[in-house]
Coordinates of C-alpha atoms in Angstrom, one line a residue:
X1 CA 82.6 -65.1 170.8
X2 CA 85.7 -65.7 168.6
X3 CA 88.9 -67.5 170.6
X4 CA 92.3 -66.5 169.0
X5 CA 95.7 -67.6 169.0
X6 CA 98.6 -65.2 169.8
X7 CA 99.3 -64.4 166.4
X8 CA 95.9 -63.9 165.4
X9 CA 95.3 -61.8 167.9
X10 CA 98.9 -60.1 166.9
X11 CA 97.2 -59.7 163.2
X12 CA 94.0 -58.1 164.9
X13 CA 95.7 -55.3 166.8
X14 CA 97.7 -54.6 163.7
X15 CA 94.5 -54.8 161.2
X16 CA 92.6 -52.5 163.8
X17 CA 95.9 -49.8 164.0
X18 CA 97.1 -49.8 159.9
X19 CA 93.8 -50.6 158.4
X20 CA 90.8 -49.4 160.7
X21 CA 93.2 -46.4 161.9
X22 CA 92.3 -46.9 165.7
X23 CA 95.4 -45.1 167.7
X24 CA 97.5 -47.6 169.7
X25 CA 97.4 -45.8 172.4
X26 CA 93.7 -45.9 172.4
X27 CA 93.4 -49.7 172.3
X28 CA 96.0 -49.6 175.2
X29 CA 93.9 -46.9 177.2
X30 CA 90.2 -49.1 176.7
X31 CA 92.4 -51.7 178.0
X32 CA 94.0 -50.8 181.4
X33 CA 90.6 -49.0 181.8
X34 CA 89.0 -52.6 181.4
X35 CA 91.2 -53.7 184.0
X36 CA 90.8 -51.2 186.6
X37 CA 87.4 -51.4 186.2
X38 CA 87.6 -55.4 186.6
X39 CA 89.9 -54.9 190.0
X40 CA 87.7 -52.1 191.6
X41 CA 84.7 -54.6 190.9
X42 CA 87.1 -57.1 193.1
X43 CA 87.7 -54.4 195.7
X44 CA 83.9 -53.8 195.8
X45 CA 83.3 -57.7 196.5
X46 CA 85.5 -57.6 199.3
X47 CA 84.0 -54.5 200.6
X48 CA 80.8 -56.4 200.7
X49 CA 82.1 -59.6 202.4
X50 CA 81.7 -61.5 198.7
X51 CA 84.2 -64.2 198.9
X52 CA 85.4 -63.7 195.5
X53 CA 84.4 -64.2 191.7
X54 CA 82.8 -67.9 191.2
X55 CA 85.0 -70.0 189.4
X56 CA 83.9 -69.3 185.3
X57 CA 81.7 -72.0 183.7
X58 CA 81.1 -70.7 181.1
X59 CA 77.1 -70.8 180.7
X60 CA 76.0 -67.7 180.2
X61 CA 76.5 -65.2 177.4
X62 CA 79.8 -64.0 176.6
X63 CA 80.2 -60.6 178.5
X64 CA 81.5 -58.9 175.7
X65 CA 81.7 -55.1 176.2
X66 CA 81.8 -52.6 179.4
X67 CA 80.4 -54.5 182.4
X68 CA 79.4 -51.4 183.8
X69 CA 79.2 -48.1 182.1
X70 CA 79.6 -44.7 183.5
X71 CA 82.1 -43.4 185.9
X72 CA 80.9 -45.3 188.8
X73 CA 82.9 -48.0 187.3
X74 CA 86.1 -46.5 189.1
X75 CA 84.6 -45.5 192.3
X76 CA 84.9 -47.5 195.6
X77 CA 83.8 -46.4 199.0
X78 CA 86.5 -47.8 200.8
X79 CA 89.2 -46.8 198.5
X80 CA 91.4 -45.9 200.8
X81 CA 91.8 -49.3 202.4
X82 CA 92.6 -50.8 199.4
X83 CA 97.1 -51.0 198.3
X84 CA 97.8 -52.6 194.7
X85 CA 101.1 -53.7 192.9
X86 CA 101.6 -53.0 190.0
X87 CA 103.9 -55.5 188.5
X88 CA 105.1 -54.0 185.1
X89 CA 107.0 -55.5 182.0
X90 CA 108.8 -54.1 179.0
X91 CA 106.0 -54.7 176.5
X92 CA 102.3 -53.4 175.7
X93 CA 101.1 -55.9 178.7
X94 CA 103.0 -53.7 180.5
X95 CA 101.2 -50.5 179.6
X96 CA 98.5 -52.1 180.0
X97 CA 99.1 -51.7 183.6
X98 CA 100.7 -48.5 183.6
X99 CA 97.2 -47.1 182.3
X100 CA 95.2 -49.4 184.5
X101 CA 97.5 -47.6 187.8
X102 CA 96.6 -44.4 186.4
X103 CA 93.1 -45.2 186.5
X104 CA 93.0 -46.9 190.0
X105 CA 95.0 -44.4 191.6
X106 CA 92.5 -41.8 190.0
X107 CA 89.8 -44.0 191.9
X108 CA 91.7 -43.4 195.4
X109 CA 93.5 -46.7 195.7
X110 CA 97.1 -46.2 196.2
X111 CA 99.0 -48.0 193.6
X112 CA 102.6 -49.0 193.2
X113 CA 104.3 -49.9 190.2
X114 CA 106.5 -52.5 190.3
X115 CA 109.3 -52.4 187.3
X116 CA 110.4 -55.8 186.4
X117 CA 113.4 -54.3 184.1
X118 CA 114.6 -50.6 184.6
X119 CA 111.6 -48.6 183.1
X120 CA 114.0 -46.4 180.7
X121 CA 114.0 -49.7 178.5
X122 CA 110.4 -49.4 178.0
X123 CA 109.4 -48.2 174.6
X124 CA 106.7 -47.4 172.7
X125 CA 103.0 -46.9 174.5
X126 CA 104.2 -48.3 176.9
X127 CA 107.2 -46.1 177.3
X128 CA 104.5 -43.1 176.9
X129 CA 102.7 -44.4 179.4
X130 CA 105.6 -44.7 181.9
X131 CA 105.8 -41.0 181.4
X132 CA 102.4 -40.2 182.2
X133 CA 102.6 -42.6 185.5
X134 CA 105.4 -40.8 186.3
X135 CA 103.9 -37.1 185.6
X136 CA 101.1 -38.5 188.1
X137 CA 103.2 -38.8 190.7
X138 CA 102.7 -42.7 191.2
X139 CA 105.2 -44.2 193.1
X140 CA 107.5 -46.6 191.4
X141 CA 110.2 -49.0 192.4
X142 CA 112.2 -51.4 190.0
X143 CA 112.5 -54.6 190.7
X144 CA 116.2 -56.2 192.2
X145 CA 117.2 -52.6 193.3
X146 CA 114.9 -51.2 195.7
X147 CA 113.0 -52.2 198.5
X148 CA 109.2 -54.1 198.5
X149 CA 107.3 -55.4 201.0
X150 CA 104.7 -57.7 199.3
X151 CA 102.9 -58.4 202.8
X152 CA 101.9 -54.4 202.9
X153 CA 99.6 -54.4 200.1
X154 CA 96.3 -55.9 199.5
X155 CA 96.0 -56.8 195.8
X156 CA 98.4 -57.6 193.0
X157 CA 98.0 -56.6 189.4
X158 CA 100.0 -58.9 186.8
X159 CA 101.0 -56.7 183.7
X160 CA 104.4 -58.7 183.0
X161 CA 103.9 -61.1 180.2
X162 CA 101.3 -60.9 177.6
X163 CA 100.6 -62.8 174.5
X164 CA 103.9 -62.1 173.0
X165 CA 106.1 -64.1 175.6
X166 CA 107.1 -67.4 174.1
X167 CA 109.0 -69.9 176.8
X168 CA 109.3 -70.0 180.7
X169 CA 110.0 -66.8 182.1
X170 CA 113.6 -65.7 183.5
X171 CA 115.4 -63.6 185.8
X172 CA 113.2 -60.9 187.5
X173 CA 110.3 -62.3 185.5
X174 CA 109.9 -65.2 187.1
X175 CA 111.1 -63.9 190.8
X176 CA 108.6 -61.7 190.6
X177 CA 105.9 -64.4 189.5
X178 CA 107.0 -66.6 192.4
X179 CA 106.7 -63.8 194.7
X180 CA 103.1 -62.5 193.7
X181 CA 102.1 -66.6 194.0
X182 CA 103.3 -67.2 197.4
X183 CA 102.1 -63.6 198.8
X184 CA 98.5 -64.9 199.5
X185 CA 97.2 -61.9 197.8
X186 CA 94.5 -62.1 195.0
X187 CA 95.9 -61.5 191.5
X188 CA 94.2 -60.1 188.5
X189 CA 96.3 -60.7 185.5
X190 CA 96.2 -58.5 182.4
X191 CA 94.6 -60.6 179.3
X192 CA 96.7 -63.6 180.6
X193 CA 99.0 -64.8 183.4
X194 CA 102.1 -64.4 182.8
X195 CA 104.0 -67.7 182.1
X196 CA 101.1 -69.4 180.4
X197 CA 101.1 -70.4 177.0
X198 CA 98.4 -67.8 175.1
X199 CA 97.8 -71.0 172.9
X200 CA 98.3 -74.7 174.0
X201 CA 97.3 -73.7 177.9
X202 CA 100.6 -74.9 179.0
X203 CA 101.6 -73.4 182.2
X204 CA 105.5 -72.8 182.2
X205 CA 107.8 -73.1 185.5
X206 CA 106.4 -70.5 187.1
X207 CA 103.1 -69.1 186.2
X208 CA 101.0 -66.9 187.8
X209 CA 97.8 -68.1 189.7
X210 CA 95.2 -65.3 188.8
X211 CA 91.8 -65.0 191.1
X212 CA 90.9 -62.7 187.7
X213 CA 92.3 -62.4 184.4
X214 CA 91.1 -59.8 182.5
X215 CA 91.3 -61.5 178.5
X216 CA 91.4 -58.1 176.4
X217 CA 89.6 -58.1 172.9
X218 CA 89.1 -62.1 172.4
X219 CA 89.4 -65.1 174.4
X220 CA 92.5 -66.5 173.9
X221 CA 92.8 -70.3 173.4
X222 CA 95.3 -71.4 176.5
X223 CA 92.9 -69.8 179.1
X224 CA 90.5 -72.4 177.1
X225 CA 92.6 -75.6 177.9
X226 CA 94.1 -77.1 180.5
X227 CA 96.1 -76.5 182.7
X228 CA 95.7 -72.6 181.5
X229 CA 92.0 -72.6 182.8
X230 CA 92.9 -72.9 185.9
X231 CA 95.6 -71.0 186.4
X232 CA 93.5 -68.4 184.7
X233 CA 90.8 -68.5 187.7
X234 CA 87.6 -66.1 187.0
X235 CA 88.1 -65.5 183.2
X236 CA 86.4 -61.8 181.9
X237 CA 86.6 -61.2 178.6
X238 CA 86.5 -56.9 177.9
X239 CA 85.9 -54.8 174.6
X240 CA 89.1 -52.8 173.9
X241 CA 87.5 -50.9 170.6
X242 CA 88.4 -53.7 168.3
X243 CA 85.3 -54.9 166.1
X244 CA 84.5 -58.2 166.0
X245 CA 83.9 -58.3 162.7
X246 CA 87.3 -57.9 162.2
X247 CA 87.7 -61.2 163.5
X248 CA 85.4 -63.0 161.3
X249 CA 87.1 -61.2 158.6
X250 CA 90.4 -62.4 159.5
X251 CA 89.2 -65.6 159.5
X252 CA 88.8 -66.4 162.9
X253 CA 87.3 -70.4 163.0
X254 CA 87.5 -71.2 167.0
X255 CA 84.4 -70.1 169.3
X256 CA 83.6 -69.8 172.9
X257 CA 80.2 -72.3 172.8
X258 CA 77.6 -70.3 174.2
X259 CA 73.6 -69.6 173.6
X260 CA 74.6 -66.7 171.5
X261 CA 76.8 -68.7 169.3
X262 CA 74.4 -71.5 169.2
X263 CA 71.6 -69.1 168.0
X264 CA 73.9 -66.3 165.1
X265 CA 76.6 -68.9 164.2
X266 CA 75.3 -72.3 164.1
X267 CA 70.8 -71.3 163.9
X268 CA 70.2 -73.7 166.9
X269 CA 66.8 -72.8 168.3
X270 CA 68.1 -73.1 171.6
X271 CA 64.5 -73.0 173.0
X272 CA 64.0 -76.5 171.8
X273 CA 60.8 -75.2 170.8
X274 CA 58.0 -77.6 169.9
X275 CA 55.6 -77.8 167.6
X276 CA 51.9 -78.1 168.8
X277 CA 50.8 -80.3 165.7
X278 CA 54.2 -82.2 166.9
X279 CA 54.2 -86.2 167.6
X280 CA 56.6 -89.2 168.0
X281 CA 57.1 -89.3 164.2
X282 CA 58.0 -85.4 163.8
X283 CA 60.7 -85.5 166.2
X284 CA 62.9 -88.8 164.3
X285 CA 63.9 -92.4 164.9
X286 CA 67.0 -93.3 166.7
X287 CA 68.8 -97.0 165.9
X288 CA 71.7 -97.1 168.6
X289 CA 73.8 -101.1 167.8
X290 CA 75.4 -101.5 171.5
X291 CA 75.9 -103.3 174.7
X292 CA 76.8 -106.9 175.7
X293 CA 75.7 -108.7 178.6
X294 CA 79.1 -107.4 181.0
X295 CA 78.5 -103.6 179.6
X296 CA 74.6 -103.7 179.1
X297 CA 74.4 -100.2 180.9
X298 CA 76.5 -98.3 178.1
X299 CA 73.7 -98.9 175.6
X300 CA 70.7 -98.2 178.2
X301 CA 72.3 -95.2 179.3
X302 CA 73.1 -94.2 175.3
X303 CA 69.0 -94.8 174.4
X304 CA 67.4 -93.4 177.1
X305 CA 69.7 -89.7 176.9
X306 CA 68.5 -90.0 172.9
X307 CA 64.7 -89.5 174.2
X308 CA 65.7 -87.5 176.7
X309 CA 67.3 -85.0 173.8
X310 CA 63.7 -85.1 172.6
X311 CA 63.9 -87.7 169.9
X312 CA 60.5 -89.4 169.4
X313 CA 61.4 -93.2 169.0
X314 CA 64.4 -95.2 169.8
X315 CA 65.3 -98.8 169.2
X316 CA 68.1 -100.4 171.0
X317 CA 69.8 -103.1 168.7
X318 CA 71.5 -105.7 171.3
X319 CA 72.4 -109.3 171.4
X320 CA 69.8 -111.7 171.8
X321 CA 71.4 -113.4 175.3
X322 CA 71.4 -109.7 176.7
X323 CA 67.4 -108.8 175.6
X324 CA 65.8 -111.0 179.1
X325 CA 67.9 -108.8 181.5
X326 CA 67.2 -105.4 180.1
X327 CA 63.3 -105.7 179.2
X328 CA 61.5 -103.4 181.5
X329 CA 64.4 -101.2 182.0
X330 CA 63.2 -98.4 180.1
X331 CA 59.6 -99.2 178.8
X332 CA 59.7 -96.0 176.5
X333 CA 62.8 -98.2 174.0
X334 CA 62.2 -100.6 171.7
X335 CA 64.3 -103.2 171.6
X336 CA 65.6 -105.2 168.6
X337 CA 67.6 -108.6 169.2
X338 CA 70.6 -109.4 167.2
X339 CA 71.7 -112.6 166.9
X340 CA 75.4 -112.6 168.7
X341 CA 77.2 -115.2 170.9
X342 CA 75.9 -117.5 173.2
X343 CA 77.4 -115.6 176.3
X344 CA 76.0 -112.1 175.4
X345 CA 78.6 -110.2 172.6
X346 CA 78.5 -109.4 169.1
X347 CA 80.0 -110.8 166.0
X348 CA 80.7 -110.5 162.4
X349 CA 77.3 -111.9 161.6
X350 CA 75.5 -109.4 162.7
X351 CA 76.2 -106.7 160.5
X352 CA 73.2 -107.2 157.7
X353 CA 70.9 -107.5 160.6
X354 CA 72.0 -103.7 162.0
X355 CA 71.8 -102.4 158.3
X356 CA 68.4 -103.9 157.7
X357 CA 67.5 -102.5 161.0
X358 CA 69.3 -99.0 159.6
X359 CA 67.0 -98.5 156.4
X360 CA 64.0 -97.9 158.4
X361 CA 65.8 -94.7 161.2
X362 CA 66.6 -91.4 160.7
X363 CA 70.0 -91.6 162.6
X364 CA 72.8 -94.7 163.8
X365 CA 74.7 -94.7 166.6
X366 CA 77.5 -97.3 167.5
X367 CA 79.5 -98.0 170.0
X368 CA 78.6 -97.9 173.5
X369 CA 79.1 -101.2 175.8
X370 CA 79.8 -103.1 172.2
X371 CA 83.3 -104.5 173.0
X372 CA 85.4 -106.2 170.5
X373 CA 85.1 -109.1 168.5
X374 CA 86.7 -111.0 165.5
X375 CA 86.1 -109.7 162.5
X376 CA 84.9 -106.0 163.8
X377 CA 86.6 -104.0 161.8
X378 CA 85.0 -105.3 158.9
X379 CA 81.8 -104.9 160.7
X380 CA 82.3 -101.6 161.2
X381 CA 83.1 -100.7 157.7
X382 CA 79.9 -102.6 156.8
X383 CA 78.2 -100.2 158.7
X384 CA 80.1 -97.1 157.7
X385 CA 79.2 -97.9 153.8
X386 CA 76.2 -98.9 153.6
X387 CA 74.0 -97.1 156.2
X388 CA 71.8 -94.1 154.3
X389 CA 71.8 -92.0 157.8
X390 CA 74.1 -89.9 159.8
X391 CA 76.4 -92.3 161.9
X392 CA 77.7 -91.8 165.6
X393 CA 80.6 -93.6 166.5
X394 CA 81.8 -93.7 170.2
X395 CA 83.7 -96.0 172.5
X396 CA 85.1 -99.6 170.9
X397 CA 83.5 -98.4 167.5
X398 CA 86.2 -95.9 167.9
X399 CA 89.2 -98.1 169.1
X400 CA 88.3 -100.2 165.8
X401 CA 88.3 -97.2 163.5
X402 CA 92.0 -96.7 165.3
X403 CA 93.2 -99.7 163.5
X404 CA 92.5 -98.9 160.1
X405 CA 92.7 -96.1 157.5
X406 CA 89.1 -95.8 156.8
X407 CA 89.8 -92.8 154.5
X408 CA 90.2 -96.0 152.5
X409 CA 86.4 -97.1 152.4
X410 CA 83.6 -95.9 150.3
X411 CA 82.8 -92.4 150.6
X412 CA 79.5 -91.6 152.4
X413 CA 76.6 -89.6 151.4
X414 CA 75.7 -88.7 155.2
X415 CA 78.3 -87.1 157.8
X416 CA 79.9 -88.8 160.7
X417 CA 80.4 -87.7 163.9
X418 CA 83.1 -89.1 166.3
X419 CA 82.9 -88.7 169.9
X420 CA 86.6 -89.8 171.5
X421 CA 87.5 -89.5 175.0
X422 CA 91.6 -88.6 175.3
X423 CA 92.5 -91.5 175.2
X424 CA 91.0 -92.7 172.3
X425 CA 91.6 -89.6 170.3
X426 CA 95.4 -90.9 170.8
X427 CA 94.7 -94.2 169.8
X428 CA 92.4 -92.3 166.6
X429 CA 95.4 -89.9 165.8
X430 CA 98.5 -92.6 166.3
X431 CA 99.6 -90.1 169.7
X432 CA 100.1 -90.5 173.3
X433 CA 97.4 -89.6 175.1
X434 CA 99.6 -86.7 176.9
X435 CA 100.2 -85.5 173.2
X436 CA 96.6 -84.7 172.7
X437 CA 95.8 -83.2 175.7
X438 CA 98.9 -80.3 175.5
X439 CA 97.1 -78.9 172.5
X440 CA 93.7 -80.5 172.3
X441 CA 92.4 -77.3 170.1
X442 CA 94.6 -77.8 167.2
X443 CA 94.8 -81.6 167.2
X444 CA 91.3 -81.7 167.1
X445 CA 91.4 -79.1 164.2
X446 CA 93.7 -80.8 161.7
X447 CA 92.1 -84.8 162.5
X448 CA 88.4 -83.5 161.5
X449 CA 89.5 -81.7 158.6
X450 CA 91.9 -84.2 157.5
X451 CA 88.7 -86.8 157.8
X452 CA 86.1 -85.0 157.0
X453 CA 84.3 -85.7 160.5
X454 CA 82.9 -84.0 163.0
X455 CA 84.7 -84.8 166.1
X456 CA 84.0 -84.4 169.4
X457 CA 86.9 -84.2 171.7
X458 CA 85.3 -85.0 175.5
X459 CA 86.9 -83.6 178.2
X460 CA 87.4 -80.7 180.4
X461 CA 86.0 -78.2 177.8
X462 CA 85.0 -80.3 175.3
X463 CA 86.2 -79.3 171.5
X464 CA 83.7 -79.9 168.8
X465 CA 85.5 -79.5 165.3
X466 CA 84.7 -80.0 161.6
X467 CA 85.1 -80.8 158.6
X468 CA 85.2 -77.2 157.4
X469 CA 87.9 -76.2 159.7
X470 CA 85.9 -74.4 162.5
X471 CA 86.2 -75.4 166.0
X472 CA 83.4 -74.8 169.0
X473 CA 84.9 -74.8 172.5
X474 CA 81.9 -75.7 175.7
X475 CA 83.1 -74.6 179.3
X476 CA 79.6 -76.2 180.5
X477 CA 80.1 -78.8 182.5
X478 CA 81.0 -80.2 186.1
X479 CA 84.3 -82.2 187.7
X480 CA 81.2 -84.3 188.9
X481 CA 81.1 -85.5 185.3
X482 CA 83.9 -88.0 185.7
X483 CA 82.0 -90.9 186.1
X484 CA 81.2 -94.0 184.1
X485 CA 78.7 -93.5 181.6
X486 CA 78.6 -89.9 181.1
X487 CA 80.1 -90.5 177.7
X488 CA 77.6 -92.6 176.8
X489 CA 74.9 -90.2 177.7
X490 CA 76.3 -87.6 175.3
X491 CA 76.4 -89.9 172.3
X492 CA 72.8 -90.9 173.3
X493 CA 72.2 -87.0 173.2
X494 CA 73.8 -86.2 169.5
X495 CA 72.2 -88.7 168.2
X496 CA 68.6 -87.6 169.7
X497 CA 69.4 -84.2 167.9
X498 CA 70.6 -85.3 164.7
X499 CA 67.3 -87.6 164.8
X500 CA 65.4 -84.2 165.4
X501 CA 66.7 -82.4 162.0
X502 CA 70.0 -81.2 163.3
X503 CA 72.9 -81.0 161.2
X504 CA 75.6 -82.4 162.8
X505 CA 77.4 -79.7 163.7
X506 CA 74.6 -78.3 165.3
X507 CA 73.8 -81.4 167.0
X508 CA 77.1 -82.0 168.1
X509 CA 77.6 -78.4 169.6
X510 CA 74.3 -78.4 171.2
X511 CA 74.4 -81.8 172.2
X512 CA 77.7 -81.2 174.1
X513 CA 76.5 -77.7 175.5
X514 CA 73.2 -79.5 177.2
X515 CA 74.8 -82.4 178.5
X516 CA 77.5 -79.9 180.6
X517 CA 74.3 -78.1 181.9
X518 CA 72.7 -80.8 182.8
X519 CA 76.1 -82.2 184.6
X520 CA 76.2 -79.0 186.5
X521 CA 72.9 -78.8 187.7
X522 CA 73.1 -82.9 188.7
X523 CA 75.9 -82.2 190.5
X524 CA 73.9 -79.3 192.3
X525 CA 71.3 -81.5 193.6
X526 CA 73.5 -84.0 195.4
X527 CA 75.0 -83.7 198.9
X528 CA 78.2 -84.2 197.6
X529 CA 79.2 -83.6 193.7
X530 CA 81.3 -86.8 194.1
X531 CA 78.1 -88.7 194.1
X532 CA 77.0 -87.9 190.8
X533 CA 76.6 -90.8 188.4
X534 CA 75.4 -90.8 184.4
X535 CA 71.9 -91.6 185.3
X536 CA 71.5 -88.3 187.0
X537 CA 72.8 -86.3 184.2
X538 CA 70.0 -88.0 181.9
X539 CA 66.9 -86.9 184.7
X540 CA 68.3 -83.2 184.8
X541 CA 67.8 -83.1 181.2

C-alpha cells in the first residue's frame, strides 16, 4: 500500500478528476460513504459490548477496499440509541462529513451537523453537499452562535481539517477540537485528525484524539510517525474509486510494509520456504566482527538472531580475552578469536584478521558490543574497502562512520546496509536527535539516497530506505521492544537474510517486518510486556 504526502495525495485527486474523468463529487460521495460505514461498524461494537477497535499494528494485509459490501453496511439494530456530531469545515474534509451525515442519518442515527464557520461560506462539493444535508432535513447548528450540548450525544465525527490545513488550528477550529477531546466521546476523524500534520506526524496545539480515523484513498505519512500515530488511534485505510495505479504512476516511492508488499513489490517469499534438497551450505555463511569483554552479549545476541533468520553457519569474530567466557553459550556458532587487548577490546590490528576471515562468508556484519578504539576509523574503512560481501553496520560501527565522510573511500562492489537507532542517525546526519525524529520519513529518504545505502531507521515504525529513493514503513512491533539488545537482534536478523540470497532491500524490509512479529508475540507470552528482554524476541522467531 502506497503512503503519500499531502501534495501527492493533492496531485492524485486532481490526476483522478482532469485526467481519469472521475466526478468530484463521486470521490467525495465513496468517501463519507467509507466513513459512515466505518462509524456504524463502531456503533455495532458497542452494541455488542466490544470495547473498541484494537489499537492498529499493522500486521496484517492492508484493508484496501469496502470492508463490507452490500447495504448491510449502513444498518444497525440499535440505531436509534445512537446521536453523532457532525463537526463540519469549509473545505472537501468537510463534505466529506456532510455526505457521511447523510448516510448515517439514512441508517437511523440521528445526526447533527456541527458548522465550524457559517455554512454559506462553503463552496464547491462541499457547498453542494450542504444543500443536500439541508434538503434532508438534518439538523444543523453553527458553531459560536447557537446552542450545543456535547454531553447529549454519543459519538463525534471530525470532518474539520483535512490534508490541506497547514499550521495549528484557530478560532472556532480549535474550540471545537478542544471540545470534542475533553467530551469523553469516541471520535472518528475523516482521513486525519484535524490538527495533525498530514506529513511529519506533528500534532499541533490542539489536535484531535481519534478512537478511528478513516485515511481516504492512501495512507498518509503523519498517521505513520509519531506523535500522529497515536493521535490517529485505530487507522482504516478505505477505497474512494481512485486506482492505485495511479499512484505508482505518479511516482509514489513510500509503502505501508506488509506481506502483500513484501511478496508484489519487493518478491520476498514470505513463506520462508525451504528447500528439501536444502543444507547448512545452501542457506549462507554469516561473519558478524563484535563484542568485548563488558558488551559480550551484543555479539551473542547479533549471531544467534542470524541462525535464527535461517542462515546455515555463523562465525562470531571476538577478541581473544573474551572467547573463555562465551564458549558454550551457543554451541550452534563458531567462534573465531581476534587478537585484541589484554583486557577484552579491539584494536587497529585487527583489521587483516576480520578481512581474512571475510574472504571465506557470504555476508559481514559489524558493530554490535565493539566499542571504540584508537585507530577505528581507519579500521572501519579497512573493512568497508576491502571486504567482497554485503556489509552491516550497526551500533559503534555506526558512531565511527559519523565522524568521517566516507563518501570519500573506495567505492564498493557490494551494498551496505546501515541500521541506526535515533540517536545515531543524528550523530550519521550531523542533527539533533529531536531533528530526526519530527520527520524521520524524509530524513531517512534524502541520507540513503545521498549515500547510496540502505538504511534502517529503528524505531517506533521503523523506516527502511534506499538507495533508489523508495522508502518501506513496518508498524510491526511492540513498546515491549525497548529493551537492551533488541537492536542487536535485528542486525543479527538482516544479515541471516542477506546470507540467505536476499538483496538487501529485501533483507532489510523483511528482516525488520519479522523481528516486530516476533517482538509482538514475545511480548504476548509474558505476564507483563515490561518483562520482555532481546533474548525472547530471538526464541519467538
Amino acid at each position: 500500500m502506497y503512503v503519500v504526502t499531502a501534495e501527492q495525495m493533492r496531485q492524485l485527486d486532481r490526476e483522478a478528476i482532469q485526467g481519469l474523468g472521475i466526478p468530484a463529487l463521486a470521490l467525495m460521495e465513496n468517501a463519507g460513504r467509507a466513513i459512515a460505514e466505518e462509524i456504524i461498524a463502531l456503533c455495532k461494537q458497542r452494541e455488542k459490548g466490544d470495547a473498541g477497535p484494537a489499537e492498529f499494528t499493522g500486521n496484517r494485509e492492508a484493508p484496501e477496499g469496502f470492508r463490507v459490501s452490500g447495504d448491510s453496511a449502513l444498518t444497525l439494530d440499535s440505531a436509534a440509541a445512537e446521536r453523532w456530531l457532525i463537526l463540519v469545515g469549509k473545505g472537501n474534509n468537510g463534505g466529506d462529513g456532510l455526505v457521511a451525515a447523510r448516510h448515517l442519518s439514512e441508517a437511523g442515527i440521528a445526526v447533527t451537523l456541527v458548522y465550524a464557520v457559517p455554512p454559506e461560506s462553503l463552496t464547491g462539493e462541499a457547498a453542494l453537499q450542504r444543500d443536500a444535508a439541508a434538503a434532508m432535513g438534518l439538523s444543523a447548528v453553527v458553531y459560536g452562535r447557537d446552542r450545543l450540548d456535547i454531553a447529549a450525544y454519543s459519538g463525534i465525527l471530525d470532518a474539520l481539517l483535512g490534508t490541506g490545513a497547514a499550521g495549528a488550528p484557530r478560532g472556532s477550529y480549535a474550540e471545537l477540537i478542544a471540545a470534542a477531546n475533553s467530551s469523553g466521546k469516541p471520535i472518528v476523524s475523516a482521513d486525519i485528525p484535524s490538527g495533525l500534520d498530514a506529513d511529519t506526524g506533528r500534532t499541533h496545539e490542539p489536535c484531535i484524539h481519534a478512537s478511528v480515523t478513516v485515511c481516504l484513498a492512501f495512507l498518509k505519512r503523519g498517521l505513520l510517525q509519531y506523535p500522529g500515530a497515536g493521535a490517529a488511534g485505530h487507522i482504516v485505510v478505505r477505497s474512494i474509486g481512485i486506482p492505485s495505479a495511479l499512484a505508482r504512476q505518479q511516482g509514489a516511492a513510500v509503502y505501508w510494509l506488509t506481506p502483500a508488499v513484501l511478496r508484489d513489490v519487493l518478491n520476498v517469499d514470505v513463506s520462508r520456504h525451504r528447500s528439501p534438497e536444502g543444507h547448512k551450505g545452501t542457506y549462507g555463511h554469516v561473519l558478524l566482527a563484535g563484542g568485548t569483554l563488558s558488551m559480550s552479549g551484543a555479539g551473542l545476541l547479533a549471531s544467534r538472531a542470524a541462525l535464527r533468520a535461517g542462515c546455515g553457519l555463523v562465525t562470531w569474530a571476538l577478541p581473544t580475552k573474551l572467547l573463555p567466557h562465551v564458549i558454550g553459550s551457543a554451541p550452534e556458532l563458531m567462534l573465531a578469536e581476534i587478537g585484541g587487548e589484554d583486557k577484552g577490546t579491539w584494536n587497529s590490528e585487527t583489521a587483516a584478521e576480520v578481512l581474512r576471515l571475510s574472504a571465506e562468508r557470504d555476508v559481514m556484519a559489524v558493530g554490535p558490543g565493539l566499542g571504540r578504539f584508537t585507530g577505528d576509523t581507519n579500521w572501519l574503512r579497512a573493512l568497508w574497502e576491502g571486504t567482497e560481501c554485503p556489509l552491516v553496520i550497526d551500533a559503534d560501527a555506526l558512531n565511527m562512520l559519523a565522524e568521517t565522510d566516507y563518501r570519500l573511500w573506495a567505492s564498493r562492489r557490494h551494498p551496505v546496509i546501515l541500521t541506526p537507532h535515533p540517536g545515531e542517525m543524528a550523530r550519521l546526519a550531523g542533527v539533533s536527535t529531536a531533528e530526526v525524529q519530527q520527520n524521520r520519513i524524509q530524513l531517512a529518504m534524502d541520507y540513503a539516497r545521498e549515500y547510496g545505502v540502505t538504511l534502517v531507521l529503528k524505531g517506533a515504525h521503523t523506516i527502511i530506505a534506499t538507495p533508489a529513493g523508495n522508502a518501506y514503513i513496518n508498524t510491526t512491533g511492540s513498546p515491549a521492544m525497548g529493551t537492551g539488545g533488541a537492536g542487536d537482534v535485528l542486525t543479527g536478523m538482516i544479515s541471516g537474510l542477506l546470507a540467505q540470497g536476499l538483496n538487501a532491500v529485501q533483507a532489510a524490509a523483511f528482516g525488520v517486518y519479522l523481528h516486530g512479529l516476533a517482538g509482538e508475540r514475545a511480548s504476548h507470552r509474558r505476564y507483563d510486556p515490561s518483562a520482555l528482554i532481546a533474548g525472547d524476541i530471538i526464541e519467538a522467531l
